[in-house]
């Protein structure tokens, strides 16, 4: 039995929040004493099981939800709260999560077995056609590199893919690093239903409707394919209105169902012939792991090691396409709907939550 503490910004709608809660629940279910602390609960949407000790640190939203690279400092009262609720306890493992939770490392008296969990690319470098914008991007990247090094130097880091581990080692000089891919827990009943579930959509997208997800690529690929069925888009975000307008411009609005945010989209995924992902970058995407566990074929841009590592040689040739290639994406979607491929056991084992739990517990030793 191990005592484990997770600290995250909140329990909102993102994949990092969901995987943290699922991991915490799995650890608690296996007789570990798990505490989950959020910096501020005002954006919570996920419920915490009673088997997990839950703490709302009630930290100022400017600290809890502010930009990652903006300097943050706790008030005296907030430091007293940390001291009372966390520092007076002793844990076998402390994991500071995405992403302002990293700053609490400076306020913890426990130094042994404290790990910072990096879920995504914190040093994204964007390319612009405008020379002035590109110069500004170089300056921004240089400043953020320095802040990244300061935040993570001599720290223990968990990364969710090989790309992120390599970048952390290059820029931060961490004390130690380990890559642990996200695992998922899907009910056996749902997995058993998979082959017999009636399909309502040819293609489904699940995720936030934000620029980095490039959902417009999925819509365009669906539009130029020879598919005659419908596409479901599960999620919400700043890009929704633009995406709805795009479907009208392409004359396919009657074939695209915008279903909004749904906490558990597994049943909808089962009702789809394939799942599409066309992100500019992903850490270790929970949605893809869930699709593999459910047996739903994936068509995805090969845009990060976190995506590529989910596949085997046999499945990669069907599921991965060159990034930013909408025509290739369209062709792969069409081919997959007409002739769906299946995952081998190696793929399924890669996304198993029990395997992830074992890797996390090894950090306690």
Tab-separated table of C-alpha atoms in Angstrom:
chain	number	residue	atom	x	y	z
A	1	UNK	CA	0.000	0.000	0.000
A	2	UNK	CA	1.402	3.372	-1.091
A	3	UNK	CA	0.399	6.925	-0.202
A	4	UNK	CA	0.209	8.950	-3.393
A	5	UNK	CA	-0.624	12.628	-3.956
A	6	UNK	CA	-1.650	14.209	-7.255
A	7	UNK	CA	-1.792	18.007	-7.606
A	8	UNK	CA	-3.429	19.478	-10.732
A	9	UNK	CA	-4.895	22.831	-11.755
A	10	UNK	CA	-8.481	21.543	-11.846
A	11	UNK	CA	-10.630	18.662	-13.048
A	12	UNK	CA	-11.930	20.256	-16.239
A	13	UNK	CA	-12.633	18.804	-19.669
A	14	UNK	CA	-9.102	18.116	-20.928
A	15	UNK	CA	-7.486	14.738	-21.517
A	16	UNK	CA	-4.755	15.381	-18.910
A	17	UNK	CA	-7.379	15.945	-16.223
A	18	UNK	CA	-9.320	12.833	-17.207
A	19	UNK	CA	-6.267	10.575	-17.273
A	20	UNK	CA	-5.162	11.891	-13.854
A	21	UNK	CA	-8.541	11.091	-12.338
A	22	UNK	CA	-8.711	7.648	-13.976
A	23	UNK	CA	-5.200	6.795	-12.778
A	24	UNK	CA	-5.980	8.009	-9.262
A	25	UNK	CA	-9.115	5.857	-9.191
A	26	UNK	CA	-7.257	2.769	-10.444
A	27	UNK	CA	-4.562	3.206	-7.794
A	28	UNK	CA	-7.179	3.677	-5.057
A	29	UNK	CA	-9.129	0.639	-6.249
A	30	UNK	CA	-5.946	-1.410	-5.801
A	31	UNK	CA	-5.686	-0.499	-2.091
A	32	UNK	CA	-3.379	2.514	-2.339
A	33	UNK	CA	-4.132	5.655	-0.321
A	34	UNK	CA	-4.651	8.336	-2.969
A	35	UNK	CA	-5.101	12.072	-2.454
A	36	UNK	CA	-6.076	14.361	-5.326
A	37	UNK	CA	-5.658	18.105	-4.793
A	38	UNK	CA	-6.796	20.795	-7.248
A	39	UNK	CA	-5.453	24.333	-7.193
A	40	UNK	CA	-8.950	25.704	-7.711
A	41	UNK	CA	-12.215	23.799	-8.244
A	42	UNK	CA	-14.197	26.523	-10.044
A	43	UNK	CA	-13.676	24.869	-13.469
A	44	UNK	CA	-14.253	21.290	-12.330
A	45	UNK	CA	-16.531	19.128	-14.467
A	46	UNK	CA	-15.333	15.658	-13.431
A	47	UNK	CA	-16.562	13.895	-10.289
A	48	UNK	CA	-14.130	12.325	-7.815
A	49	UNK	CA	-14.867	8.848	-6.470
A	50	UNK	CA	-15.208	8.518	-2.690
A	51	UNK	CA	-12.233	6.123	-2.618
A	52	UNK	CA	-9.982	9.151	-3.306
A	53	UNK	CA	-9.280	11.856	-0.739
A	54	UNK	CA	-10.153	15.114	-2.487
A	55	UNK	CA	-8.755	18.547	-1.566
A	56	UNK	CA	-9.638	21.931	-3.035
A	57	UNK	CA	-6.694	24.218	-2.237
A	58	UNK	CA	-8.799	27.227	-3.298
A	59	UNK	CA	-5.793	29.078	-4.746
A	60	UNK	CA	-6.302	32.403	-6.521
A	61	UNK	CA	-7.513	31.829	-10.127
A	62	UNK	CA	-4.695	34.038	-11.444
A	63	UNK	CA	-2.246	31.451	-10.088
A	64	UNK	CA	-4.350	28.383	-10.855
A	65	UNK	CA	-5.396	29.269	-14.402
A	66	UNK	CA	-2.880	31.896	-15.508
A	67	UNK	CA	-0.423	31.489	-18.356
A	68	UNK	CA	2.182	28.833	-17.614
A	69	UNK	CA	5.237	31.005	-18.152
A	70	UNK	CA	4.022	33.952	-16.081
A	71	UNK	CA	5.724	34.074	-12.656
A	72	UNK	CA	3.468	32.855	-9.853
A	73	UNK	CA	3.663	33.256	-6.104
A	74	UNK	CA	1.351	32.009	-3.356
A	75	UNK	CA	-0.008	34.397	-0.756
A	76	UNK	CA	0.912	33.850	2.894
A	77	UNK	CA	-2.548	32.432	3.580
A	78	UNK	CA	-2.257	30.021	0.637
A	79	UNK	CA	1.163	28.891	1.860
A	80	UNK	CA	-0.392	28.138	5.250
A	81	UNK	CA	-3.069	26.060	3.489
A	82	UNK	CA	-0.400	24.043	1.658
A	83	UNK	CA	1.453	23.547	4.928
A	84	UNK	CA	-1.666	22.358	6.763
A	85	UNK	CA	-3.194	20.123	4.071
A	86	UNK	CA	-0.081	18.741	2.356
A	87	UNK	CA	3.223	19.429	4.105
A	88	UNK	CA	2.156	17.881	7.401
A	89	UNK	CA	1.678	14.552	5.618
A	90	UNK	CA	4.283	12.205	4.205
A	91	UNK	CA	3.701	10.594	0.807
A	92	UNK	CA	5.460	7.762	-0.992
A	93	UNK	CA	4.953	9.664	-4.244
A	94	UNK	CA	3.895	13.193	-5.208
A	95	UNK	CA	2.965	13.994	-8.827
A	96	UNK	CA	2.551	17.633	-9.856
A	97	UNK	CA	0.362	17.872	-12.919
A	98	UNK	CA	-0.636	19.992	-15.812
A	99	UNK	CA	0.329	22.734	-15.667
A	100	UNK	CA	0.360	25.472	-12.996
A	101	UNK	CA	0.554	22.706	-10.427
A	102	UNK	CA	4.257	22.522	-11.308
A	103	UNK	CA	4.837	25.745	-9.366
A	104	UNK	CA	3.767	24.141	-6.093
A	105	UNK	CA	7.024	22.208	-6.069
A	106	UNK	CA	8.695	25.293	-4.571
A	107	UNK	CA	6.338	25.179	-1.584
A	108	UNK	CA	6.558	21.478	-0.698
A	109	UNK	CA	8.720	20.485	2.245
A	110	UNK	CA	8.894	16.899	0.962
A	111	UNK	CA	11.606	16.629	-1.694
A	112	UNK	CA	11.883	12.857	-2.127
A	113	UNK	CA	9.858	11.202	-4.908
A	114	UNK	CA	8.320	14.425	-6.216
A	115	UNK	CA	7.690	14.194	-9.966
A	116	UNK	CA	6.483	16.753	-12.520
A	117	UNK	CA	4.124	15.197	-15.075
A	118	UNK	CA	4.422	16.768	-18.555
A	119	UNK	CA	1.455	15.925	-20.788
A	120	UNK	CA	2.093	18.113	-23.820
A	121	UNK	CA	4.601	20.228	-25.695
A	122	UNK	CA	5.336	23.183	-23.424
A	123	UNK	CA	7.873	24.571	-25.890
A	124	UNK	CA	5.838	24.649	-29.071
A	125	UNK	CA	7.484	26.581	-31.908
A	126	UNK	CA	5.023	27.961	-34.438
A	127	UNK	CA	5.824	28.789	-38.068
A	128	UNK	CA	4.480	31.900	-39.792
A	129	UNK	CA	4.689	33.159	-43.366
A	130	UNK	CA	4.894	36.720	-42.064
A	131	UNK	CA	8.609	37.503	-41.354
A	132	UNK	CA	7.791	39.895	-38.487
A	133	UNK	CA	5.585	37.319	-36.785
A	134	UNK	CA	8.312	34.715	-37.222
A	135	UNK	CA	10.891	36.985	-35.555
A	136	UNK	CA	8.502	37.517	-32.634
A	137	UNK	CA	8.010	33.755	-32.409
A	138	UNK	CA	11.774	33.212	-32.147
A	139	UNK	CA	11.933	35.752	-29.315
A	140	UNK	CA	8.965	34.132	-27.534
A	141	UNK	CA	10.498	30.671	-27.887
A	142	UNK	CA	13.868	31.868	-26.546
A	143	UNK	CA	12.235	33.432	-23.474
A	144	UNK	CA	10.114	30.345	-22.814
A	145	UNK	CA	13.171	28.078	-23.118
A	146	UNK	CA	14.816	29.948	-20.265
A	147	UNK	CA	11.675	29.713	-18.131
A	148	UNK	CA	11.325	26.013	-18.971
A	149	UNK	CA	14.895	25.374	-17.832
A	150	UNK	CA	14.342	27.286	-14.617
A	151	UNK	CA	11.121	25.466	-13.775
A	152	UNK	CA	12.333	21.913	-14.445
A	153	UNK	CA	16.087	21.972	-13.775
A	154	UNK	CA	17.106	19.229	-11.294
A	155	UNK	CA	13.501	17.999	-11.140
A	156	UNK	CA	12.152	14.486	-11.697
A	157	UNK	CA	10.072	14.487	-14.874
A	158	UNK	CA	7.410	12.123	-16.211
A	159	UNK	CA	6.723	12.629	-19.912
A	160	UNK	CA	4.048	10.922	-21.963
A	161	UNK	CA	6.143	10.329	-25.086
A	162	UNK	CA	9.731	10.098	-26.310
A	163	UNK	CA	9.652	13.485	-28.064
A	164	UNK	CA	8.833	15.277	-24.828
A	165	UNK	CA	11.460	13.369	-22.859
A	166	UNK	CA	14.137	14.275	-25.397
A	167	UNK	CA	13.132	17.948	-25.351
A	168	UNK	CA	13.142	18.032	-21.547
A	169	UNK	CA	16.617	16.498	-21.410
A	170	UNK	CA	17.871	19.003	-23.976
A	171	UNK	CA	16.524	22.194	-22.434
A	172	UNK	CA	16.018	21.588	-18.704
A	173	UNK	CA	18.849	19.397	-17.345
A	174	UNK	CA	16.384	17.464	-15.154
A	175	UNK	CA	17.456	15.208	-12.303
A	176	UNK	CA	15.796	12.232	-13.971
A	177	UNK	CA	13.219	11.509	-16.678
A	178	UNK	CA	10.894	8.634	-17.494
A	179	UNK	CA	8.358	8.191	-20.296
A	180	UNK	CA	5.034	6.626	-19.295
A	181	UNK	CA	2.312	6.588	-21.947
A	182	UNK	CA	-1.290	7.180	-20.931
A	183	UNK	CA	-3.402	4.119	-20.231
A	184	UNK	CA	-7.193	3.874	-20.230
A	185	UNK	CA	-9.851	1.854	-18.464
A	186	UNK	CA	-12.796	0.782	-20.617
A	187	UNK	CA	-15.539	-1.502	-19.350
A	188	UNK	CA	-15.502	-5.099	-20.555
A	189	UNK	CA	-19.204	-4.798	-21.451
A	190	UNK	CA	-18.483	-2.008	-23.923
A	191	UNK	CA	-15.600	-3.915	-25.485
A	192	UNK	CA	-17.874	-6.943	-25.918
A	193	UNK	CA	-20.516	-4.758	-27.606
A	194	UNK	CA	-18.092	-3.383	-30.192
A	195	UNK	CA	-18.574	-5.912	-33.028
A	196	UNK	CA	-22.376	-5.818	-32.712
A	197	UNK	CA	-23.025	-2.064	-32.343
A	198	UNK	CA	-24.921	-0.484	-35.224
A	199	UNK	CA	-22.872	2.225	-36.925
A	200	UNK	CA	-24.503	5.653	-37.245
A	201	UNK	CA	-21.461	7.554	-38.507
A	202	UNK	CA	-18.680	6.800	-40.951
A	203	UNK	CA	-16.269	9.039	-39.052
A	204	UNK	CA	-16.130	10.551	-35.563
A	205	UNK	CA	-13.921	13.238	-34.061
A	206	UNK	CA	-13.670	13.517	-30.261
A	207	UNK	CA	-11.853	16.400	-28.574
A	208	UNK	CA	-11.635	20.123	-27.970
A	209	UNK	CA	-12.534	22.353	-30.900
A	210	UNK	CA	-9.403	24.493	-30.731
A	211	UNK	CA	-6.792	25.460	-33.367
A	212	UNK	CA	-4.143	22.859	-32.428
A	213	UNK	CA	-6.646	20.031	-33.076
A	214	UNK	CA	-7.107	21.152	-36.714
A	215	UNK	CA	-10.654	19.794	-36.905
A	216	UNK	CA	-11.069	21.685	-40.187
A	217	UNK	CA	-8.641	19.184	-41.751
A	218	UNK	CA	-10.944	16.321	-40.734
A	219	UNK	CA	-13.991	18.093	-42.170
A	220	UNK	CA	-12.200	18.877	-45.452
A	221	UNK	CA	-10.881	15.312	-45.736
A	222	UNK	CA	-14.387	13.931	-45.167
A	223	UNK	CA	-15.771	16.392	-47.706
A	224	UNK	CA	-13.463	15.358	-50.580
A	225	UNK	CA	-13.785	11.631	-49.913
A	226	UNK	CA	-16.260	9.344	-51.663
A	227	UNK	CA	-17.920	8.498	-48.366
A	228	UNK	CA	-21.695	8.868	-48.409
A	229	UNK	CA	-22.435	8.539	-44.678
A	230	UNK	CA	-22.246	11.077	-41.857
A	231	UNK	CA	-19.578	12.438	-39.545
A	232	UNK	CA	-19.945	13.183	-35.817
A	233	UNK	CA	-17.988	15.898	-34.014
A	234	UNK	CA	-17.975	15.447	-30.232
A	235	UNK	CA	-16.562	18.388	-28.301
A	236	UNK	CA	-16.699	22.118	-27.905
A	237	UNK	CA	-14.366	25.074	-28.026
A	238	UNK	CA	-13.431	28.371	-29.600
A	239	UNK	CA	-13.427	26.997	-33.160
A	240	UNK	CA	-16.962	25.593	-33.176
A	241	UNK	CA	-18.630	28.490	-34.978
A	242	UNK	CA	-15.895	28.564	-37.665
A	243	UNK	CA	-16.221	24.814	-38.170
A	244	UNK	CA	-20.002	24.990	-38.508
A	245	UNK	CA	-19.560	27.747	-41.113
A	246	UNK	CA	-17.024	25.587	-42.970
A	247	UNK	CA	-19.492	22.698	-43.263
A	248	UNK	CA	-22.000	25.081	-44.867
A	249	UNK	CA	-19.403	26.405	-47.298
A	250	UNK	CA	-18.564	22.820	-48.305
A	251	UNK	CA	-22.286	21.956	-48.621
A	252	UNK	CA	-22.045	19.087	-46.149
A	253	UNK	CA	-23.733	20.634	-43.087
A	254	UNK	CA	-26.516	18.033	-43.348
A	255	UNK	CA	-23.903	15.271	-43.048
A	256	UNK	CA	-21.996	16.650	-40.035
A	257	UNK	CA	-23.471	16.249	-36.534
A	258	UNK	CA	-22.048	18.666	-33.940
A	259	UNK	CA	-22.892	16.868	-30.687
A	260	UNK	CA	-21.195	19.211	-28.203
A	261	UNK	CA	-19.209	18.140	-25.159
A	262	UNK	CA	-20.080	14.674	-23.816
A	263	UNK	CA	-18.367	13.405	-20.668
A	264	UNK	CA	-18.258	9.784	-21.757
A	265	UNK	CA	-18.284	9.427	-25.561
A	266	UNK	CA	-17.479	5.704	-25.629
A	267	UNK	CA	-20.914	4.642	-26.880
A	268	UNK	CA	-20.750	7.226	-29.670
A	269	UNK	CA	-17.290	5.980	-30.637
A	270	UNK	CA	-18.657	2.437	-30.879
A	271	UNK	CA	-21.375	3.722	-33.206
A	272	UNK	CA	-18.724	5.005	-35.623
A	273	UNK	CA	-16.796	3.106	-38.292
A	274	UNK	CA	-13.576	4.985	-37.549
A	275	UNK	CA	-12.152	7.810	-35.436
A	276	UNK	CA	-10.126	10.659	-36.927
A	277	UNK	CA	-7.384	12.785	-35.345
A	278	UNK	CA	-5.485	15.485	-37.219
A	279	UNK	CA	-3.802	17.472	-34.452
A	280	UNK	CA	-0.745	19.583	-35.099
A	281	UNK	CA	0.743	17.841	-32.049
A	282	UNK	CA	-0.371	15.439	-29.315
A	283	UNK	CA	1.297	14.237	-26.127
A	284	UNK	CA	-0.236	10.805	-25.451
A	285	UNK	CA	-3.814	11.196	-26.674
A	286	UNK	CA	-6.380	9.579	-24.396
A	287	UNK	CA	-9.012	9.540	-27.149
A	288	UNK	CA	-6.826	7.349	-29.372
A	289	UNK	CA	-6.052	5.008	-26.473
A	290	UNK	CA	-9.788	4.678	-25.767
A	291	UNK	CA	-10.505	3.969	-29.436
A	292	UNK	CA	-7.908	1.174	-29.444
A	293	UNK	CA	-9.371	-0.333	-26.262
A	294	UNK	CA	-12.853	-0.216	-27.836
A	295	UNK	CA	-11.647	-1.682	-31.134
A	296	UNK	CA	-12.555	1.426	-33.171
A	297	UNK	CA	-10.097	1.916	-36.074
A	298	UNK	CA	-8.127	5.189	-36.020
A	299	UNK	CA	-6.985	7.383	-38.882
A	300	UNK	CA	-4.516	9.980	-37.605
A	301	UNK	CA	-1.782	12.332	-38.690
A	302	UNK	CA	1.602	10.956	-37.664
A	303	UNK	CA	2.395	14.186	-35.825
A	304	UNK	CA	4.186	12.983	-32.662
A	305	UNK	CA	5.870	10.012	-31.048
A	306	UNK	CA	2.930	9.882	-28.628
A	307	UNK	CA	0.668	8.970	-31.536
A	308	UNK	CA	3.097	6.727	-33.418
A	309	UNK	CA	3.960	4.713	-30.291
A	310	UNK	CA	0.339	3.580	-29.934
A	311	UNK	CA	0.619	1.616	-33.163
A	312	UNK	CA	2.541	-1.487	-34.165
A	313	UNK	CA	4.194	-1.937	-37.559
A	314	UNK	CA	1.146	-3.882	-38.751
A	315	UNK	CA	-1.410	-1.267	-37.708
A	316	UNK	CA	0.608	1.879	-38.472
A	317	UNK	CA	0.433	1.243	-42.217
A	318	UNK	CA	-3.372	1.472	-42.017
A	319	UNK	CA	-3.879	4.089	-39.302
A	320	UNK	CA	-1.142	6.711	-39.755
A	321	UNK	CA	-0.867	9.250	-42.564
A	322	UNK	CA	1.698	12.016	-43.201
A	323	UNK	CA	0.933	15.100	-41.113
A	324	UNK	CA	-0.745	18.081	-42.784
A	325	UNK	CA	-1.737	15.976	-45.809
A	326	UNK	CA	-5.506	16.333	-46.150
A	327	UNK	CA	-5.682	14.258	-49.358
A	328	UNK	CA	-3.876	11.355	-47.690
A	329	UNK	CA	-6.170	11.710	-44.686
A	330	UNK	CA	-9.222	11.590	-46.955
A	331	UNK	CA	-8.002	8.505	-48.806
A	332	UNK	CA	-7.208	6.691	-45.537
A	333	UNK	CA	-10.651	7.489	-44.084
A	334	UNK	CA	-12.352	6.153	-47.182
A	335	UNK	CA	-10.260	2.983	-47.181
A	336	UNK	CA	-10.831	2.388	-43.453
A	337	UNK	CA	-14.615	2.780	-43.666
A	338	UNK	CA	-14.739	0.354	-46.591
A	339	UNK	CA	-12.342	-2.161	-45.027
A	340	UNK	CA	-11.793	-1.584	-41.264
A	341	UNK	CA	-8.559	-2.922	-39.791
A	342	UNK	CA	-8.217	-4.629	-36.408
A	343	UNK	CA	-5.762	-4.147	-33.528
A	344	UNK	CA	-3.450	-6.903	-32.387
A	345	UNK	CA	-2.894	-7.724	-28.697
A	346	UNK	CA	0.323	-5.678	-28.572
A	347	UNK	CA	-1.660	-2.538	-29.423
A	348	UNK	CA	-4.272	-3.291	-26.786
A	349	UNK	CA	-1.648	-3.945	-24.104
A	350	UNK	CA	0.008	-0.584	-24.813
A	351	UNK	CA	-3.097	1.350	-23.705
A	352	UNK	CA	-3.941	-0.776	-20.657
A	353	UNK	CA	-4.396	1.275	-17.468
A	354	UNK	CA	-3.014	-1.576	-15.333
A	355	UNK	CA	0.302	-1.336	-17.188
A	356	UNK	CA	0.417	2.417	-16.610
A	357	UNK	CA	-0.357	1.906	-12.921
A	358	UNK	CA	2.564	-0.518	-12.545
A	359	UNK	CA	4.955	2.010	-14.109
A	360	UNK	CA	3.741	4.766	-11.771
A	361	UNK	CA	4.115	2.582	-8.675
A	362	UNK	CA	7.711	1.811	-9.650
A	363	UNK	CA	8.478	5.496	-9.020
A	364	UNK	CA	7.795	4.912	-5.308
A	365	UNK	CA	10.816	2.589	-4.981
